[in-house]
Each structure stands twice: as C-alpha cells, then as structure tokens.
Amino acid sequence: MIDIQNISKQFPGTTAVRDLSLQVNDGQIFGFLGPNGAGKSTTIKMITGILPIDKGFITINGSDITKNPLEAKQKIGYVPDRSDVFLRLKGIEYLNYIADVYKVPTEVRKDKIEYFTKKFGIYGALNDHILTYSHGMRQKVVICGVLLHDPDVWILDEPLTGLDPKSSYILKEMMREHADKGKTVFFSTHVLEVVEQLCDEVAIINNGHIEFLGNMTDMKREFKDDESLEKVFLELTQNE
Ligand code: ADP
Ligand code: MG
C-alpha cells in the first residue's frame, strides 16, 4: 500500500505539487492521469525518495520514505520516465549490477534475467552496450531490472510510452497479474484510454493538485452521459 498525505513540492517560481493526498491499496492498479507538466513525475520522485518532500509524508507498506528510506526503497520497483541509465554498461552488466544491489542470489538471477529478457525480446541484445539500444529497449532493460528482485510495490512513470504494441501488452498483463496477487501498481500516464483499459482507481492531476479521485465507475457516473470521458478530461485539465 502507498499512503500519501498532504504532500507539496515547490520549485523556484513553481508549485509543482500542492497538498496532494491519495492511497493506493493492495491488489489495485492505480492510474495517475494528467497532461504534461501536471506534476506526475514530481509526485513519483517524492514517492520513490528521489526528491525530498517539502510538506506532508509518504509511507510504502508502512515504511516512511523520509524517515526510513532504505527500508521503504527495498519495497519499491521504480521505472523512471527516462531510461537513459548506465549507457556504458552492457545490458547484462546492468542487470547483474541491479541484482547485486538488491542481493538477488546468483542461481536465481540467471533464470530470471533469461525469462524476463526473453519475454520482452531483448535477450539477444544483452551483450551490447545500452548506449546502442533504442528508447524502447532501454525501457525494457530497466523494467527487467525492476522485476529481478520482485518488489511488492511497482511505481512506473509513463511506462508504456515508447514501448512497441507487443511489449506494451505484456507489461499491462504483468501489471494486472501483480495486482491480482494482492500487490500494488501505481503508474502515470497522459493517455486516457490506458487508464480506462487498465485501472481500478484513478486520480486526475492538473497544476499539481488532484481534480478527481475515484474508481472508473465513479468517474463515468460523475460526469454526464452525454459527454465523453475524453471531453471531461480535457475540460478538467484545461489551463485557463
Ligand atoms: P509531469 O510529469 O506531469 O509532466 P512534472 O512533475 O515533471 O510534470 O513537472 C511539474 C512542474 O514542475 C512543471 O511545471 C515543471 O516545469 C516543474 N518542474 C519539474 N521538475 C523541476 C525542477 N527540477 N526544477 C524546476 N521546475 C521543475
Ligand atoms: Mg513526467
């Protein structure tokens, strides 16, 4: 479970996140929907302990990300919006490094690396440098790294952007399976269809605060039948 209580984040000249609260329960896929610049990545960076929180607090399955960062981070699998990491490493070196960090035993990691990278179609590229990978391949190698230590709480920042249809389908299936096991999946997107397709719960964020919070049924009920969800989303997130 992710519990976010009244968090705020200020950058010079901008309030990126304003008094934001939400809970993601076990067994749920939670969609964090909003246009570019809404504050999605800033929120995610606070959840994952990358950015300090100005006000408020966040706990991950009971561990406070500010007070017990290591404990909280061990429970998290995070896929950032940009996967340009460790470009000078080969795919296999990167995955072994991540497995070392999370203390995945040698016998276990070998099978897992093979399984996940074959699933995403990058097994054959593991001996190439990440520098030579396409955006989609970089995204996939990071996703495989996250899956190695089997974290309970998945936090994915626009994970489907740049993935080919097959990999996107596989990842969505994995997200569903993970939630169905009673674990937690939180992901951001600017695409309404993805949320409609995939989520149990949704928050619509705009200008750093939440415009709507609820499940898909509430969302459809709350807004008039004659308006398409897309129109509602566009109106909610209109800037002046
Ligand atoms: P999203 O992920 O929803 O597209 P972000 O969280 O990246 O949005 O950005 C929210 C707002 O905060 C934007 O106005 C952005 O310009 C600003 N912002 C994000 N990161 C920084 C930063 N490091 N310094 C200053 N402003 C930032
Ligand atoms: Mg972002």
GROMACS .gro file of C-alpha atoms and ligand atoms in nm:
model
  268
    1MET     CA    1   0.000   0.000   0.000
    2ILE     CA    2   0.109   0.354  -0.077
    3ASP     CA    3  -0.016   0.624   0.158
    4ILE     CA    4   0.039   0.983   0.051
    5GLN     CA    5  -0.067   1.254   0.299
    6ASN     CA    6  -0.080   1.621   0.203
    7ILE     CA    7   0.246   1.640   0.012
    8SER     CA    8   0.372   1.956  -0.154
    9LYS     CA    9   0.673   2.043  -0.366
   10GLN     CA   10   0.792   2.384  -0.462
   11PHE     CA   11   1.048   2.468  -0.728
   12PRO     CA   12   1.175   2.824  -0.773
   13GLY     CA   13   0.879   3.002  -0.931
   14THR     CA   14   0.651   2.693  -0.949
   15THR     CA   15   0.445   2.488  -0.710
   16ALA     CA   16   0.477   2.152  -0.884
   17VAL     CA   17   0.263   1.959  -0.630
   18ARG     CA   18   0.011   2.116  -0.393
   19ASP     CA   19  -0.131   1.944  -0.083
   20LEU     CA   20  -0.179   1.611  -0.260
   21SER     CA   21  -0.320   1.307  -0.079
   22LEU     CA   22  -0.408   0.964  -0.210
   23GLN     CA   23  -0.395   0.599  -0.109
   24VAL     CA   24  -0.319   0.304  -0.331
   25ASN     CA   25  -0.449  -0.017  -0.179
   26ASP     CA   26  -0.306  -0.364  -0.220
   27GLY     CA   27  -0.449  -0.551  -0.516
   28GLN     CA   28  -0.500  -0.232  -0.716
   29ILE     CA   29  -0.376  -0.081  -1.035
   30PHE     CA   30  -0.384   0.292  -0.974
   31GLY     CA   31  -0.366   0.530  -1.271
   32PHE     CA   32  -0.219   0.876  -1.221
   33LEU     CA   33  -0.354   1.067  -1.517
   34GLY     CA   34  -0.265   1.419  -1.621
   35PRO     CA   35  -0.129   1.634  -1.903
   36ASN     CA   36   0.238   1.722  -1.945
   37GLY     CA   37   0.367   1.937  -1.660
   38ALA     CA   38   0.082   1.839  -1.425
   39GLY     CA   39   0.318   1.719  -1.151
   40LYS     CA   40   0.312   1.343  -1.211
   41SER     CA   41   0.688   1.285  -1.223
   42THR     CA   42   0.749   1.520  -0.930
   43THR     CA   43   0.499   1.323  -0.721
   44ILE     CA   44   0.656   0.994  -0.826
   45LYS     CA   45   1.004   1.122  -0.740
   46MET     CA   46   0.881   1.205  -0.390
   47ILE     CA   47   0.717   0.861  -0.353
   48THR     CA   48   1.042   0.693  -0.453
   49GLY     CA   49   1.260   0.913  -0.230
   50ILE     CA   50   1.447   1.081  -0.515
   51LEU     CA   51   1.315   1.428  -0.429
   52PRO     CA   52   1.272   1.539  -0.069
   53ILE     CA   53   0.914   1.624   0.031
   54ASP     CA   54   0.858   1.990   0.132
   55LYS     CA   55   0.545   1.914   0.336
   56GLY     CA   56   0.345   1.601   0.417
   57PHE     CA   57   0.454   1.238   0.431
   58ILE     CA   58   0.453   0.914   0.234
   59THR     CA   59   0.463   0.555   0.354
   60ILE     CA   60   0.522   0.245   0.146
   61ASN     CA   61   0.372  -0.064   0.311
   62GLY     CA   62   0.418   0.109   0.645
   63SER     CA   63   0.773   0.239   0.586
   64ASP     CA   64   0.815   0.617   0.581
   65ILE     CA   65   1.013   0.721   0.274
   66THR     CA   66   1.170   1.017   0.459
   67LYS     CA   67   1.241   0.852   0.795
   68ASN     CA   68   1.329   0.501   0.672
   69PRO     CA   69   1.434   0.549   0.313
   70LEU     CA   70   1.629   0.224   0.272
   71GLU     CA   71   1.352   0.012   0.419
   72ALA     CA   72   1.090   0.185   0.202
   73LYS     CA   73   1.300   0.168  -0.115
   74GLN     CA   74   1.352  -0.207  -0.078
   75LYS     CA   75   0.978  -0.249  -0.127
   76ILE     CA   76   0.969  -0.040  -0.443
   77GLY     CA   77   1.030  -0.124  -0.805
   78TYR     CA   78   1.064   0.205  -0.996
   79VAL     CA   79   1.069   0.259  -1.371
   80PRO     CA   80   1.159   0.624  -1.442
   81ASP     CA   81   1.017   0.822  -1.734
   82ARG     CA   82   1.359   0.837  -1.897
   83SER     CA   83   1.556   0.516  -1.913
   84ASP     CA   84   1.888   0.661  -2.022
   85VAL     CA   85   2.078   0.489  -1.744
   86PHE     CA   86   2.426   0.338  -1.733
   87LEU     CA   87   2.469   0.379  -2.106
   88ARG     CA   88   2.826   0.248  -2.097
   89LEU     CA   89   2.725  -0.082  -1.944
   90LYS     CA   90   2.616  -0.382  -2.146
   91GLY     CA   91   2.259  -0.494  -2.083
   92ILE     CA   92   2.378  -0.799  -1.893
   93GLU     CA   93   2.621  -0.592  -1.682
   94TYR     CA   94   2.342  -0.354  -1.587
   95LEU     CA   95   2.108  -0.639  -1.485
   96ASN     CA   96   2.380  -0.809  -1.280
   97TYR     CA   97   2.458  -0.477  -1.113
   98ILE     CA   98   2.091  -0.427  -1.018
   99ALA     CA   99   2.075  -0.788  -0.896
  100ASP     CA  100   2.383  -0.717  -0.678
  101VAL     CA  101   2.226  -0.402  -0.532
  102TYR     CA  102   1.910  -0.591  -0.439
  103LYS     CA  103   2.101  -0.903  -0.331
  104VAL     CA  104   1.937  -1.143  -0.575
  105PRO     CA  105   2.125  -1.476  -0.543
  106THR     CA  106   2.332  -1.582  -0.845
  107GLU     CA  107   2.131  -1.900  -0.914
  108VAL     CA  108   1.802  -1.712  -0.906
  109ARG     CA  109   1.908  -1.412  -1.112
  110LYS     CA  110   2.032  -1.614  -1.410
  111ASP     CA  111   1.693  -1.776  -1.469
  112LYS     CA  112   1.506  -1.454  -1.403
  113ILE     CA  113   1.722  -1.250  -1.640
  114GLU     CA  114   1.671  -1.508  -1.913
  115TYR     CA  115   1.297  -1.532  -1.850
  116PHE     CA  116   1.221  -1.158  -1.843
  117THR     CA  117   1.454  -1.052  -2.123
  118LYS     CA  118   1.318  -1.327  -2.350
  119LYS     CA  119   0.966  -1.217  -2.263
  120PHE     CA  120   1.048  -0.860  -2.374
  121GLY     CA  121   1.255  -0.970  -2.672
  122ILE     CA  122   1.591  -0.822  -2.562
  123TYR     CA  123   1.772  -1.142  -2.463
  124GLY     CA  124   1.977  -1.137  -2.784
  125ALA     CA  125   2.097  -0.780  -2.715
  126LEU     CA  126   2.223  -0.834  -2.360
  127ASN     CA  127   2.587  -0.833  -2.466
  128ASP     CA  128   2.553  -0.498  -2.641
  129HIS     CA  129   2.604  -0.163  -2.467
  130ILE     CA  130   2.288   0.014  -2.352
  131LEU     CA  131   2.418   0.315  -2.548
  132THR     CA  132   2.332   0.126  -2.868
  133TYR     CA  133   1.976   0.042  -2.754
  134SER     CA  134   1.664   0.220  -2.881
  135HIS     CA  135   1.445   0.406  -2.633
  136GLY     CA  136   1.209   0.109  -2.616
  137MET     CA  137   1.493  -0.137  -2.549
  138ARG     CA  138   1.633   0.087  -2.273
  139GLN     CA  139   1.286   0.099  -2.120
  140LYS     CA  140   1.265  -0.281  -2.136
  141VAL     CA  141   1.603  -0.343  -1.975
  142VAL     CA  142   1.508  -0.112  -1.687
  143ILE     CA  143   1.175  -0.295  -1.647
  144CYS     CA  144   1.357  -0.630  -1.641
  145GLY     CA  145   1.593  -0.491  -1.374
  146VAL     CA  146   1.299  -0.387  -1.159
  147LEU     CA  147   1.139  -0.729  -1.187
  148LEU     CA  148   1.455  -0.911  -1.072
  149HIS     CA  149   1.407  -0.851  -0.701
  150ASP     CA  150   1.029  -0.899  -0.711
  151PRO     CA  151   0.928  -0.578  -0.531
  152ASP     CA  152   0.578  -0.556  -0.381
  153VAL     CA  153   0.508  -0.201  -0.494
  154TRP     CA  154   0.553  -0.108  -0.860
  155ILE     CA  155   0.587   0.260  -0.944
  156LEU     CA  156   0.601   0.326  -1.315
  157ASP     CA  157   0.635   0.672  -1.471
  158GLU     CA  158   0.470   0.667  -1.815
  159PRO     CA  159   0.582   0.306  -1.866
  160LEU     CA  160   0.400   0.245  -2.193
  161THR     CA  161   0.545   0.545  -2.377
  162GLY     CA  162   0.788   0.419  -2.638
  163LEU     CA  163   0.707   0.051  -2.598
  164ASP     CA  164   0.602  -0.145  -2.906
  165PRO     CA  165   0.247  -0.290  -2.900
  166LYS     CA  166   0.359  -0.640  -2.804
  167SER     CA  167   0.576  -0.528  -2.512
  168SER     CA  168   0.309  -0.284  -2.404
  169TYR     CA  169   0.059  -0.570  -2.398
  170ILE     CA  170   0.297  -0.791  -2.199
  171LEU     CA  171   0.368  -0.517  -1.944
  172LYS     CA  172  -0.004  -0.445  -1.899
  173GLU     CA  173  -0.066  -0.816  -1.842
  174MET     CA  174   0.215  -0.827  -1.585
  175MET     CA  175   0.072  -0.523  -1.407
  176ARG     CA  176  -0.264  -0.698  -1.384
  177GLU     CA  177  -0.107  -1.024  -1.257
  178HIS     CA  178   0.093  -0.831  -0.996
  179ALA     CA  179  -0.218  -0.653  -0.866
  180ASP     CA  180  -0.417  -0.979  -0.870
  181LYS     CA  181  -0.152  -1.129  -0.639
  182GLY     CA  182  -0.253  -0.863  -0.386
  183LYS     CA  183   0.041  -0.634  -0.464
  184THR     CA  184   0.040  -0.266  -0.562
  185VAL     CA  185   0.080  -0.098  -0.901
  186PHE     CA  186   0.094   0.280  -0.940
  187PHE     CA  187   0.162   0.429  -1.281
  188SER     CA  188   0.137   0.765  -1.452
  189THR     CA  189   0.011   0.838  -1.799
  190HIS     CA  190  -0.121   1.123  -2.009
  191VAL     CA  191  -0.336   0.883  -2.211
  192LEU     CA  192  -0.696   0.843  -2.102
  193GLU     CA  193  -0.755   0.516  -2.291
  194VAL     CA  194  -0.480   0.340  -2.098
  195VAL     CA  195  -0.648   0.431  -1.770
  196GLU     CA  196  -0.991   0.321  -1.893
  197GLN     CA  197  -0.846  -0.010  -2.003
  198LEU     CA  198  -0.635  -0.093  -1.704
  199CYS     CA  199  -0.713   0.082  -1.378
  200ASP     CA  200  -0.914   0.006  -1.067
  201GLU     CA  201  -0.862   0.356  -0.927
  202VAL     CA  202  -0.775   0.684  -1.091
  203ALA     CA  203  -0.651   1.025  -0.989
  204ILE     CA  204  -0.662   1.309  -1.238
  205ILE     CA  205  -0.392   1.563  -1.162
  206ASN     CA  206  -0.359   1.910  -1.306
  207ASN     CA  207  -0.142   2.205  -1.199
  208GLY     CA  208  -0.009   1.999  -0.910
  209HIS     CA  209  -0.339   1.908  -0.749
  210ILE     CA  210  -0.599   1.638  -0.779
  211GLU     CA  211  -0.909   1.720  -0.983
  212PHE     CA  212  -1.070   1.378  -0.949
  213LEU     CA  213  -1.012   1.071  -0.734
  214GLY     CA  214  -1.215   0.752  -0.754
  215ASN     CA  215  -1.276   0.435  -0.948
  216MET     CA  216  -1.365   0.411  -1.316
  217THR     CA  217  -1.735   0.362  -1.241
  218ASP     CA  218  -1.741   0.679  -1.025
  219MET     CA  219  -1.558   0.863  -1.295
  220LYS     CA  220  -1.812   0.765  -1.559
  221ARG     CA  221  -2.104   0.828  -1.324
  222GLU     CA  222  -1.981   1.163  -1.202
  223PHE     CA  223  -1.968   1.308  -1.547
  224LYS     CA  224  -2.275   1.349  -1.762
  225ASP     CA  225  -2.355   1.067  -2.001
  226ASP     CA  226  -2.368   1.295  -2.299
  227GLU     CA  227  -2.008   1.395  -2.253
  228SER     CA  228  -1.731   1.164  -2.349
  229LEU     CA  229  -1.468   1.095  -2.085
  230GLU     CA  230  -1.215   1.246  -2.316
  231LYS     CA  231  -1.404   1.575  -2.325
  232VAL     CA  232  -1.434   1.575  -1.946
  233PHE     CA  233  -1.064   1.502  -1.910
  234LEU     CA  234  -0.975   1.785  -2.147
  235GLU     CA  235  -1.202   2.027  -1.962
  236LEU     CA  236  -1.070   1.928  -1.622
  237THR     CA  237  -0.714   1.976  -1.731
  238GLN     CA  238  -0.763   2.294  -1.930
  239ASN     CA  239  -0.519   2.562  -1.828
  240GLU     CA  240  -0.703   2.892  -1.808
  241ADP     P1  241   0.462   1.571  -1.545
  241ADP     O1  242   0.545   1.455  -1.508
  241ADP     O2  243   0.319   1.560  -1.505
  241ADP     O3  244   0.473   1.604  -1.692
  241ADP     P2  245   0.646   1.721  -1.377
  241ADP     O4  246   0.622   1.667  -1.242
  241ADP     O5  247   0.766   1.676  -1.449
  241ADP     O6  248   0.515   1.701  -1.467
  241ADP     O7  249   0.654   1.880  -1.366
  241ADP     C1  250   0.561   1.957  -1.290
  241ADP     C2  251   0.601   2.104  -1.292
  241ADP     O8  252   0.719   2.122  -1.217
  241ADP     C3  253   0.628   2.158  -1.431
  241ADP     O9  254   0.583   2.290  -1.435
  241ADP     C4  255   0.779   2.151  -1.440
  241ADP    O10  256   0.826   2.250  -1.527
  241ADP     C5  257   0.822   2.178  -1.297
  241ADP     N1  258   0.949   2.111  -1.263
  241ADP     C6  259   0.971   1.976  -1.261
  241ADP     N2  260   1.097   1.948  -1.221
  241ADP     C7  261   1.156   2.067  -1.195
  241ADP     C8  262   1.286   2.107  -1.149
  241ADP     N3  263   1.380   2.016  -1.121
  241ADP     N4  264   1.310   2.240  -1.134
  241ADP     C9  265   1.216   2.332  -1.160
  241ADP     N5  266   1.091   2.303  -1.204
  241ADP    C10  267   1.061   2.172  -1.222
  242MG      MG  268   0.651   1.323  -1.624
   0.00000   0.00000   0.00000
